[in-house]
Amino acid sequence: MRRTTSRIIAAAAPLALASTLVACGSSSDTTAPLSNAGNASSEKHPEWSKYTFTIGDNGGDGSQALAKLTGVFDNAPYKVKFARFTYGPPLVQAAASGDIDLGSVGDVPPITGAAKEYGFKIVAVNRSLTPDQAVENIIVPKGSKLRTAADLKGKRIAVPQGSSAHGLALNALKSVGLGPKDAKLVFLDPAAAATAFNTGKVDAWSIWNPQSAIAVKNGARILVKGLPPIDQTSSYYVASDTSLKDRTRRAALTDVLKRLSREYAWAIKHPDQYAQALSQEQGIPLADAKASLAAYSNRVTPVEKSDIELEQKLADAFLEAGQITKKVDLESITDNLLPAGYDSSKLTFN
């Protein structure tokens, strides 16, 4: 049921902004640090050569630039390409339609996607190594008189609809006894929200890094940090049902996920190169990329029972708040790709 009390300025976003093919063996740099990753899979699975996998790059997360830098897919027995998305909900929709095979999103897009009965599954968790560092915040402009979450009553909050920042806004309001009808949620994609925030058309903005970090650097102030118990610091990998149902394709997709987890594990241990990759991919200054990475240290693991419970609690809160119209069963949309005990933070490099 659509809430008529919310002021909706815009909700649509393009499914993908860019798509670049990265073919196996595409790097001419034999010194790329991960160019020999997955040699066993390359040698044992020639049947994977018929596949081309599309990876959803959520908001310029550095995955494509890191793939080129590290050479992690150079010897893969399949081809890989990347499709850029502005934020999570359209990425989940693309996974459901089969336009992409795999991508990482925040905690809310799987919920809103499942409520719309999209065909996808949560297949892994990007678990924060720095759970005391917020990856998103509710920020207010320089000079704002708002001091606490309670001050958001009756105020205009820019929110990317169906995103993790949407969940942060709802939970922040709920934490002080307010509901979505007590504030004016202005549904805007990140680019439009930045304009509204900078021109005073909204009073606050619920948004992730690097946008949050850049705004704070330019004078904005954090009103509410996106930290437990009002926000998760983990994100989730989602995959298309089409790729998961075929046994051979599923096995190859698991290899894709392991290679992605390997490039990020390497990146965490090489923060300067990671920042450069993020700066290049997002077209932002290197200093801003470094600031946003402060909370971006993650380890990829299977989905655990506690993750499902957290997501279920959030899904129920969205239903209660009228943000979705169908009850979501999180367990039914979870399908682990990784073996029990897998933890990318334990990977080693030569």
mmCIF file of C-alpha atoms in Angstrom:
data_model
loop_
_atom_site.group_PDB
_atom_site.id
_atom_site.type_symbol
_atom_site.label_atom_id
_atom_site.label_comp_id
_atom_site.label_asym_id
_atom_site.label_seq_id
_atom_site.Cartn_x
_atom_site.Cartn_y
_atom_site.Cartn_z
ATOM 1 C CA MET A 1 0.000 0.000 0.000
ATOM 2 C CA ARG A 2 1.402 3.340 -1.026
ATOM 3 C CA ARG A 3 1.686 5.895 1.746
ATOM 4 C CA THR A 4 -0.015 9.144 0.683
ATOM 5 C CA THR A 5 1.595 11.020 3.579
ATOM 6 C CA SER A 6 5.045 10.714 2.047
ATOM 7 C CA ARG A 7 6.211 13.308 -0.393
ATOM 8 C CA ILE A 8 7.650 11.315 -3.258
ATOM 9 C CA ILE A 9 9.765 13.406 -5.583
ATOM 10 C CA ALA A 10 11.370 10.586 -7.550
ATOM 11 C CA ALA A 11 11.822 6.855 -7.231
ATOM 12 C CA ALA A 12 13.077 5.588 -10.558
ATOM 13 C CA ALA A 13 16.702 4.942 -11.388
ATOM 14 C CA PRO A 14 18.345 3.479 -14.482
ATOM 15 C CA LEU A 15 19.045 -0.229 -14.189
ATOM 16 C CA ALA A 16 22.638 0.012 -15.287
ATOM 17 C CA LEU A 17 24.804 2.965 -16.143
ATOM 18 C CA ALA A 18 27.733 1.158 -17.675
ATOM 19 C CA SER A 19 28.822 -2.288 -18.751
ATOM 20 C CA THR A 20 32.385 -3.279 -19.506
ATOM 21 C CA LEU A 21 33.617 -6.662 -20.659
ATOM 22 C CA VAL A 22 36.594 -8.151 -18.861
ATOM 23 C CA ALA A 23 37.573 -11.284 -20.751
ATOM 24 C CA CYS A 24 39.632 -14.092 -19.292
ATOM 25 C CA GLY A 25 43.278 -13.470 -19.982
ATOM 26 C CA SER A 26 42.582 -9.822 -20.778
ATOM 27 C CA SER A 27 45.415 -8.418 -18.697
ATOM 28 C CA SER A 28 48.764 -8.076 -20.398
ATOM 29 C CA ASP A 29 50.438 -7.519 -17.044
ATOM 30 C CA THR A 30 51.867 -10.857 -15.938
ATOM 31 C CA THR A 31 52.768 -9.312 -12.586
ATOM 32 C CA ALA A 32 49.134 -8.644 -11.633
ATOM 33 C CA PRO A 33 48.968 -9.880 -8.019
ATOM 34 C CA LEU A 34 46.032 -12.265 -8.453
ATOM 35 C CA SER A 35 46.491 -13.274 -12.087
ATOM 36 C CA ASN A 36 47.069 -16.882 -11.027
ATOM 37 C CA ALA A 37 43.997 -17.039 -8.793
ATOM 38 C CA GLY A 38 41.883 -20.136 -9.197
ATOM 39 C CA ASN A 39 44.315 -22.124 -11.361
ATOM 40 C CA ALA A 40 42.642 -25.346 -10.305
ATOM 41 C CA SER A 41 39.239 -24.191 -11.502
ATOM 42 C CA SER A 42 40.724 -23.090 -14.816
ATOM 43 C CA GLU A 43 42.304 -26.473 -15.439
ATOM 44 C CA LYS A 44 39.506 -28.704 -14.164
ATOM 45 C CA HIS A 45 36.458 -26.989 -15.623
ATOM 46 C CA PRO A 46 36.769 -26.384 -19.362
ATOM 47 C CA GLU A 47 32.973 -26.741 -19.531
ATOM 48 C CA TRP A 48 32.687 -23.297 -17.921
ATOM 49 C CA SER A 49 34.170 -21.673 -21.023
ATOM 50 C CA LYS A 50 30.705 -21.245 -22.540
ATOM 51 C CA TYR A 51 29.624 -18.843 -19.788
ATOM 52 C CA THR A 52 29.741 -15.067 -19.544
ATOM 53 C CA PHE A 53 28.841 -13.765 -16.094
ATOM 54 C CA THR A 54 27.638 -10.231 -15.441
ATOM 55 C CA ILE A 55 28.545 -8.792 -12.050
ATOM 56 C CA GLY A 56 26.509 -5.912 -10.677
ATOM 57 C CA ASP A 57 28.732 -3.057 -9.526
ATOM 58 C CA ASN A 58 26.686 -1.272 -6.865
ATOM 59 C CA GLY A 59 27.371 2.452 -6.946
ATOM 60 C CA GLY A 60 30.984 2.038 -8.018
ATOM 61 C CA ASP A 61 32.213 -0.326 -5.311
ATOM 62 C CA GLY A 62 35.629 -0.710 -6.918
ATOM 63 C CA SER A 63 35.014 -4.274 -8.092
ATOM 64 C CA GLN A 64 35.654 -3.591 -11.762
ATOM 65 C CA ALA A 65 38.769 -1.482 -11.225
ATOM 66 C CA LEU A 66 40.087 -4.038 -8.737
ATOM 67 C CA ALA A 67 39.516 -6.852 -11.238
ATOM 68 C CA LYS A 68 41.709 -5.047 -13.744
ATOM 69 C CA LEU A 69 44.302 -4.124 -11.135
ATOM 70 C CA THR A 70 44.601 -7.561 -9.556
ATOM 71 C CA GLY A 71 43.999 -9.715 -12.628
ATOM 72 C CA VAL A 72 41.771 -11.942 -10.511
ATOM 73 C CA PHE A 73 39.689 -13.039 -13.524
ATOM 74 C CA ASP A 74 42.547 -13.165 -16.026
ATOM 75 C CA ASN A 75 42.811 -16.952 -16.032
ATOM 76 C CA ALA A 76 39.141 -17.691 -15.371
ATOM 77 C CA PRO A 77 37.661 -20.315 -17.718
ATOM 78 C CA TYR A 78 34.700 -18.002 -18.387
ATOM 79 C CA LYS A 79 34.194 -14.363 -19.285
ATOM 80 C CA VAL A 80 33.129 -11.636 -16.881
ATOM 81 C CA LYS A 81 31.590 -8.224 -17.440
ATOM 82 C CA PHE A 82 30.432 -5.549 -15.016
ATOM 83 C CA ALA A 83 27.223 -3.523 -15.012
ATOM 84 C CA ARG A 84 27.108 -0.308 -12.979
ATOM 85 C CA PHE A 85 24.084 0.509 -10.806
ATOM 86 C CA THR A 86 23.284 3.666 -8.894
ATOM 87 C CA TYR A 87 22.065 1.716 -5.851
ATOM 88 C CA GLY A 88 20.703 -1.618 -4.686
ATOM 89 C CA PRO A 89 17.026 -1.993 -5.684
ATOM 90 C CA PRO A 90 17.604 -1.879 -9.462
ATOM 91 C CA LEU A 91 20.482 -4.332 -9.036
ATOM 92 C CA VAL A 92 18.175 -6.847 -7.343
ATOM 93 C CA GLN A 93 15.629 -6.328 -10.113
ATOM 94 C CA ALA A 94 18.330 -6.988 -12.713
ATOM 95 C CA ALA A 95 19.353 -10.185 -10.910
ATOM 96 C CA ALA A 96 15.750 -11.347 -10.934
ATOM 97 C CA SER A 97 15.381 -10.662 -14.655
ATOM 98 C CA GLY A 98 18.647 -12.423 -15.454
ATOM 99 C CA ASP A 99 20.379 -9.273 -16.690
ATOM 100 C CA ILE A 100 23.102 -9.861 -14.104
ATOM 101 C CA ASP A 101 24.232 -12.994 -12.318
ATOM 102 C CA LEU A 102 25.660 -11.654 -9.076
ATOM 103 C CA GLY A 103 25.955 -8.425 -7.112
ATOM 104 C CA SER A 104 26.268 -6.963 -3.623
ATOM 105 C CA VAL A 105 23.581 -4.792 -2.019
ATOM 106 C CA GLY A 106 22.621 -3.453 1.398
ATOM 107 C CA ASP A 107 20.192 -5.053 3.821
ATOM 108 C CA VAL A 108 16.933 -3.618 2.448
ATOM 109 C CA PRO A 109 16.966 -4.297 -1.339
ATOM 110 C CA PRO A 110 16.573 -8.073 -0.856
ATOM 111 C CA ILE A 111 13.538 -7.385 1.319
ATOM 112 C CA THR A 112 11.793 -5.036 -1.093
ATOM 113 C CA GLY A 113 12.728 -7.309 -3.999
ATOM 114 C CA ALA A 114 11.271 -10.352 -2.269
ATOM 115 C CA ALA A 115 8.095 -8.416 -1.456
ATOM 116 C CA LYS A 116 7.716 -7.895 -5.212
ATOM 117 C CA GLU A 117 8.313 -11.627 -5.720
ATOM 118 C CA TYR A 118 11.472 -11.143 -7.764
ATOM 119 C CA GLY A 119 13.344 -14.336 -8.648
ATOM 120 C CA PHE A 120 16.669 -14.102 -6.816
ATOM 121 C CA LYS A 121 18.432 -15.445 -3.747
ATOM 122 C CA ILE A 122 20.785 -14.127 -1.067
ATOM 123 C CA VAL A 123 23.917 -16.246 -1.514
ATOM 124 C CA ALA A 124 26.597 -14.744 0.763
ATOM 125 C CA VAL A 125 27.334 -11.986 3.267
ATOM 126 C CA ASN A 126 29.814 -9.124 3.081
ATOM 127 C CA ARG A 127 30.481 -9.015 6.819
ATOM 128 C CA SER A 128 32.088 -5.889 8.240
ATOM 129 C CA LEU A 129 35.508 -6.212 9.857
ATOM 130 C CA THR A 130 34.950 -2.802 11.466
ATOM 131 C CA PRO A 131 31.406 -3.025 12.924
ATOM 132 C CA ASP A 132 32.007 0.160 14.904
ATOM 133 C CA GLN A 133 32.416 2.114 11.651
ATOM 134 C CA ALA A 134 29.223 3.280 9.933
ATOM 135 C CA VAL A 135 29.008 2.780 6.180
ATOM 136 C CA GLU A 136 25.992 5.101 5.999
ATOM 137 C CA ASN A 137 24.530 7.919 8.067
ATOM 138 C CA ILE A 138 21.726 10.425 8.306
ATOM 139 C CA ILE A 139 23.395 13.766 7.697
ATOM 140 C CA VAL A 140 22.216 17.372 7.964
ATOM 141 C CA PRO A 141 23.536 20.497 6.232
ATOM 142 C CA LYS A 142 26.012 22.871 7.804
ATOM 143 C CA GLY A 143 24.199 25.188 10.204
ATOM 144 C CA SER A 144 21.258 22.837 10.738
ATOM 145 C CA LYS A 145 19.502 23.147 14.093
ATOM 146 C CA LEU A 146 18.657 19.434 14.159
ATOM 147 C CA ARG A 147 20.583 17.690 16.946
ATOM 148 C CA THR A 148 18.957 14.299 17.528
ATOM 149 C CA ALA A 149 16.817 11.780 15.689
ATOM 150 C CA ALA A 150 13.781 13.149 17.538
ATOM 151 C CA ASP A 151 14.308 16.456 15.738
ATOM 152 C CA LEU A 152 13.453 14.733 12.449
ATOM 153 C CA LYS A 153 9.763 14.907 13.315
ATOM 154 C CA GLY A 154 8.000 16.796 10.546
ATOM 155 C CA LYS A 155 11.241 17.226 8.577
ATOM 156 C CA ARG A 156 12.039 16.292 4.988
ATOM 157 C CA ILE A 157 14.456 13.365 4.771
ATOM 158 C CA ALA A 158 15.944 12.431 1.406
ATOM 159 C CA VAL A 159 15.981 8.644 1.096
ATOM 160 C CA PRO A 160 16.875 6.256 -1.751
ATOM 161 C CA GLN A 161 13.682 4.195 -1.744
ATOM 162 C CA GLY A 162 14.087 0.511 -0.950
ATOM 163 C CA SER A 163 17.744 0.904 -0.023
ATOM 164 C CA SER A 164 19.678 0.234 3.176
ATOM 165 C CA ALA A 165 19.526 3.981 3.847
ATOM 166 C CA HIS A 166 15.726 3.678 3.738
ATOM 167 C CA GLY A 167 15.989 1.123 6.520
ATOM 168 C CA LEU A 168 18.280 3.401 8.509
ATOM 169 C CA ALA A 169 15.764 6.241 8.259
ATOM 170 C CA LEU A 170 12.881 4.031 9.429
ATOM 171 C CA ASN A 171 14.832 2.563 12.330
ATOM 172 C CA ALA A 172 16.199 5.945 13.389
ATOM 173 C CA LEU A 173 12.663 7.305 13.581
ATOM 174 C CA LYS A 174 11.433 4.186 15.363
ATOM 175 C CA SER A 175 14.226 4.469 17.952
ATOM 176 C CA VAL A 176 12.706 7.735 19.197
ATOM 177 C CA GLY A 177 9.094 6.615 19.010
ATOM 178 C CA LEU A 178 8.362 8.023 15.556
ATOM 179 C CA GLY A 179 6.981 6.357 12.444
ATOM 180 C CA PRO A 180 7.340 7.167 8.740
ATOM 181 C CA LYS A 181 4.184 9.287 8.889
ATOM 182 C CA ASP A 182 5.829 11.544 11.457
ATOM 183 C CA ALA A 183 8.423 12.724 8.921
ATOM 184 C CA LYS A 184 8.367 13.491 5.216
ATOM 185 C CA LEU A 185 10.340 10.827 3.410
ATOM 186 C CA VAL A 186 11.449 12.269 0.080
ATOM 187 C CA PHE A 187 12.300 9.374 -2.201
ATOM 188 C CA LEU A 188 15.243 10.347 -4.408
ATOM 189 C CA ASP A 189 18.055 8.483 -6.098
ATOM 190 C CA PRO A 190 21.505 9.434 -4.752
ATOM 191 C CA ALA A 191 22.328 11.993 -7.450
ATOM 192 C CA ALA A 192 19.010 13.815 -7.141
ATOM 193 C CA ALA A 193 19.217 13.664 -3.352
ATOM 194 C CA ALA A 194 22.646 15.301 -3.412
ATOM 195 C CA THR A 195 21.202 18.216 -5.363
ATOM 196 C CA ALA A 196 18.227 18.516 -3.017
ATOM 197 C CA PHE A 197 20.498 18.376 0.029
ATOM 198 C CA ASN A 198 22.923 20.968 -1.314
ATOM 199 C CA THR A 199 20.143 23.373 -2.287
ATOM 200 C CA GLY A 200 18.200 23.159 0.975
ATOM 201 C CA LYS A 201 15.184 21.330 -0.439
ATOM 202 C CA VAL A 202 15.469 18.648 2.237
ATOM 203 C CA ASP A 203 16.381 18.878 5.917
ATOM 204 C CA ALA A 204 18.351 15.640 6.140
ATOM 205 C CA TRP A 205 19.716 12.902 3.938
ATOM 206 C CA SER A 206 20.017 9.202 4.722
ATOM 207 C CA ILE A 207 22.912 8.026 2.571
ATOM 208 C CA TRP A 208 25.986 5.808 2.456
ATOM 209 C CA ASN A 209 29.641 6.437 1.709
ATOM 210 C CA PRO A 210 31.270 7.952 -0.249
ATOM 211 C CA GLN A 211 28.405 10.462 -0.519
ATOM 212 C CA SER A 212 28.117 10.783 3.259
ATOM 213 C CA ALA A 213 31.868 11.162 3.777
ATOM 214 C CA ILE A 214 32.164 13.721 0.976
ATOM 215 C CA ALA A 215 29.245 15.771 2.317
ATOM 216 C CA VAL A 216 30.723 15.778 5.825
ATOM 217 C CA LYS A 217 34.068 16.850 4.427
ATOM 218 C CA ASN A 218 32.264 19.777 2.800
ATOM 219 C CA GLY A 219 30.581 20.903 6.020
ATOM 220 C CA ALA A 220 27.633 18.581 6.596
ATOM 221 C CA ARG A 221 27.185 16.961 10.001
ATOM 222 C CA ILE A 222 26.265 13.420 10.980
ATOM 223 C CA LEU A 223 22.970 13.388 12.871
ATOM 224 C CA VAL A 224 22.522 9.612 13.169
ATOM 225 C CA LYS A 225 25.216 7.019 12.559
ATOM 226 C CA GLY A 226 24.257 3.847 10.746
ATOM 227 C CA LEU A 227 25.350 1.438 13.466
ATOM 228 C CA PRO A 228 23.666 -1.392 15.385
ATOM 229 C CA PRO A 229 21.070 -1.672 16.738
ATOM 230 C CA ILE A 230 19.401 0.693 14.241
ATOM 231 C CA ASP A 231 21.422 -0.371 11.205
ATOM 232 C CA GLN A 232 23.407 -3.314 9.919
ATOM 233 C CA THR A 233 27.019 -2.895 8.874
ATOM 234 C CA SER A 234 26.972 -5.911 6.559
ATOM 235 C CA SER A 235 25.768 -6.243 2.992
ATOM 236 C CA TYR A 236 24.580 -9.202 0.949
ATOM 237 C CA TYR A 237 25.429 -10.878 -2.320
ATOM 238 C CA VAL A 238 22.389 -11.725 -4.417
ATOM 239 C CA ALA A 239 22.252 -14.007 -7.445
ATOM 240 C CA SER A 240 19.727 -14.771 -10.144
ATOM 241 C CA ASP A 241 17.577 -17.870 -9.801
ATOM 242 C CA THR A 242 18.476 -18.715 -13.402
ATOM 243 C CA SER A 243 22.164 -19.063 -12.567
ATOM 244 C CA LEU A 244 21.506 -20.967 -9.359
ATOM 245 C CA LYS A 245 19.168 -23.596 -10.794
ATOM 246 C CA ASP A 246 21.643 -24.949 -13.356
ATOM 247 C CA ARG A 247 24.162 -27.142 -11.523
ATOM 248 C CA THR A 248 27.115 -26.436 -13.813
ATOM 249 C CA ARG A 249 26.445 -22.710 -14.016
ATOM 250 C CA ARG A 250 25.986 -22.584 -10.240
ATOM 251 C CA ALA A 251 29.400 -24.168 -9.690
ATOM 252 C CA ALA A 252 30.995 -21.633 -12.018
ATOM 253 C CA LEU A 253 29.168 -18.787 -10.270
ATOM 254 C CA THR A 254 30.580 -19.991 -6.957
ATOM 255 C CA ASP A 255 34.028 -19.602 -8.487
ATOM 256 C CA VAL A 256 33.111 -16.044 -9.556
ATOM 257 C CA LEU A 257 32.083 -15.215 -5.992
ATOM 258 C CA LYS A 258 35.267 -16.695 -4.538
ATOM 259 C CA ARG A 259 37.385 -14.637 -6.938
ATOM 260 C CA LEU A 260 35.485 -11.479 -6.000
ATOM 261 C CA SER A 261 36.017 -12.223 -2.326
ATOM 262 C CA ARG A 262 39.699 -12.768 -3.058
ATOM 263 C CA GLU A 263 40.135 -9.415 -4.798
ATOM 264 C CA TYR A 264 38.510 -7.610 -1.871
ATOM 265 C CA ALA A 265 40.597 -9.525 0.666
ATOM 266 C CA TRP A 266 43.677 -8.400 -1.251
ATOM 267 C CA ALA A 267 42.347 -4.832 -1.449
ATOM 268 C CA ILE A 268 41.872 -4.605 2.317
ATOM 269 C CA LYS A 269 45.535 -5.469 2.767
ATOM 270 C CA HIS A 270 46.505 -2.887 0.124
ATOM 271 C CA PRO A 271 44.362 0.146 1.074
ATOM 272 C CA ASP A 272 46.256 2.645 -1.061
ATOM 273 C CA GLN A 273 45.670 0.630 -4.226
ATOM 274 C CA TYR A 274 42.059 0.032 -3.172
ATOM 275 C CA ALA A 275 41.497 3.763 -2.741
ATOM 276 C CA GLN A 276 43.003 4.418 -6.154
ATOM 277 C CA ALA A 277 40.691 1.825 -7.705
ATOM 278 C CA LEU A 278 37.660 3.357 -6.005
ATOM 279 C CA SER A 279 38.725 6.863 -7.007
ATOM 280 C CA GLN A 280 39.081 5.768 -10.618
ATOM 281 C CA GLU A 281 35.791 3.888 -10.727
ATOM 282 C CA GLN A 282 33.689 6.583 -9.056
ATOM 283 C CA GLY A 283 35.509 9.577 -10.495
ATOM 284 C CA ILE A 284 36.093 11.107 -7.063
ATOM 285 C CA PRO A 285 39.250 12.606 -5.526
ATOM 286 C CA LEU A 286 41.645 10.116 -3.973
ATOM 287 C CA ALA A 287 41.245 11.756 -0.550
ATOM 288 C CA ASP A 288 37.475 11.209 -0.679
ATOM 289 C CA ALA A 289 37.964 7.587 -1.684
ATOM 290 C CA LYS A 290 40.289 7.027 1.274
ATOM 291 C CA ALA A 291 37.767 8.633 3.648
ATOM 292 C CA SER A 292 34.948 6.407 2.446
ATOM 293 C CA LEU A 293 37.044 3.250 2.784
ATOM 294 C CA ALA A 294 37.411 3.693 6.550
ATOM 295 C CA ALA A 295 34.287 1.562 7.015
ATOM 296 C CA TYR A 296 34.650 -0.680 3.960
ATOM 297 C CA SER A 297 36.725 -3.551 5.355
ATOM 298 C CA ASN A 298 34.660 -6.698 4.869
ATOM 299 C CA ARG A 299 34.995 -10.445 4.838
ATOM 300 C CA VAL A 300 32.834 -12.631 2.637
ATOM 301 C CA THR A 301 31.187 -15.564 4.408
ATOM 302 C CA PRO A 302 28.159 -17.811 4.031
ATOM 303 C CA VAL A 303 24.829 -16.523 5.305
ATOM 304 C CA GLU A 304 24.289 -17.539 8.921
ATOM 305 C CA LYS A 305 21.154 -18.010 10.992
ATOM 306 C CA SER A 306 21.803 -14.720 12.808
ATOM 307 C CA ASP A 307 21.896 -12.874 9.465
ATOM 308 C CA ILE A 308 18.536 -14.309 8.471
ATOM 309 C CA GLU A 309 17.084 -13.328 11.839
ATOM 310 C CA LEU A 310 18.322 -9.731 11.485
ATOM 311 C CA GLU A 311 16.949 -9.472 7.965
ATOM 312 C CA GLN A 312 13.635 -10.992 9.029
ATOM 313 C CA LYS A 313 13.307 -8.444 11.823
ATOM 314 C CA LEU A 314 13.948 -5.638 9.344
ATOM 315 C CA ALA A 315 11.496 -7.092 6.835
ATOM 316 C CA ASP A 316 8.803 -7.259 9.504
ATOM 317 C CA ALA A 317 9.524 -3.630 10.426
ATOM 318 C CA PHE A 318 9.096 -2.593 6.786
ATOM 319 C CA LEU A 319 5.776 -4.416 6.625
ATOM 320 C CA GLU A 320 4.600 -2.843 9.880
ATOM 321 C CA ALA A 321 5.573 0.612 8.610
ATOM 322 C CA GLY A 322 3.666 0.119 5.359
ATOM 323 C CA GLN A 323 6.812 0.228 3.223
ATOM 324 C CA ILE A 324 6.043 -3.196 1.718
ATOM 325 C CA THR A 325 2.660 -4.878 1.303
ATOM 326 C CA LYS A 326 3.662 -8.544 1.492
ATOM 327 C CA LYS A 327 5.275 -10.486 4.336
ATOM 328 C CA VAL A 328 8.735 -11.699 3.385
ATOM 329 C CA ASP A 329 10.182 -15.033 4.512
ATOM 330 C CA LEU A 330 13.953 -14.466 4.502
ATOM 331 C CA GLU A 331 14.843 -18.114 4.880
ATOM 332 C CA SER A 332 13.022 -18.904 1.636
ATOM 333 C CA ILE A 333 15.169 -16.442 -0.337
ATOM 334 C CA THR A 334 18.507 -17.633 1.080
ATOM 335 C CA ASP A 335 20.664 -20.103 -0.838
ATOM 336 C CA ASN A 336 24.300 -20.260 0.268
ATOM 337 C CA LEU A 337 26.886 -20.606 -2.489
ATOM 338 C CA LEU A 338 29.914 -20.809 -0.224
ATOM 339 C CA PRO A 339 30.849 -23.834 1.888
ATOM 340 C CA ALA A 340 30.405 -23.700 5.648
ATOM 341 C CA GLY A 341 33.344 -22.023 7.334
ATOM 342 C CA TYR A 342 34.461 -20.042 4.291
ATOM 343 C CA ASP A 343 35.939 -16.700 5.357
ATOM 344 C CA SER A 344 37.722 -14.466 2.861
ATOM 345 C CA SER A 345 39.648 -12.706 5.635
ATOM 346 C CA LYS A 346 41.622 -15.937 6.125
ATOM 347 C CA LEU A 347 42.888 -15.976 2.545
ATOM 348 C CA THR A 348 46.625 -15.595 2.132
ATOM 349 C CA PHE A 349 48.651 -14.010 -0.653
ATOM 350 C CA ASN A 350 52.187 -14.519 -1.867
#
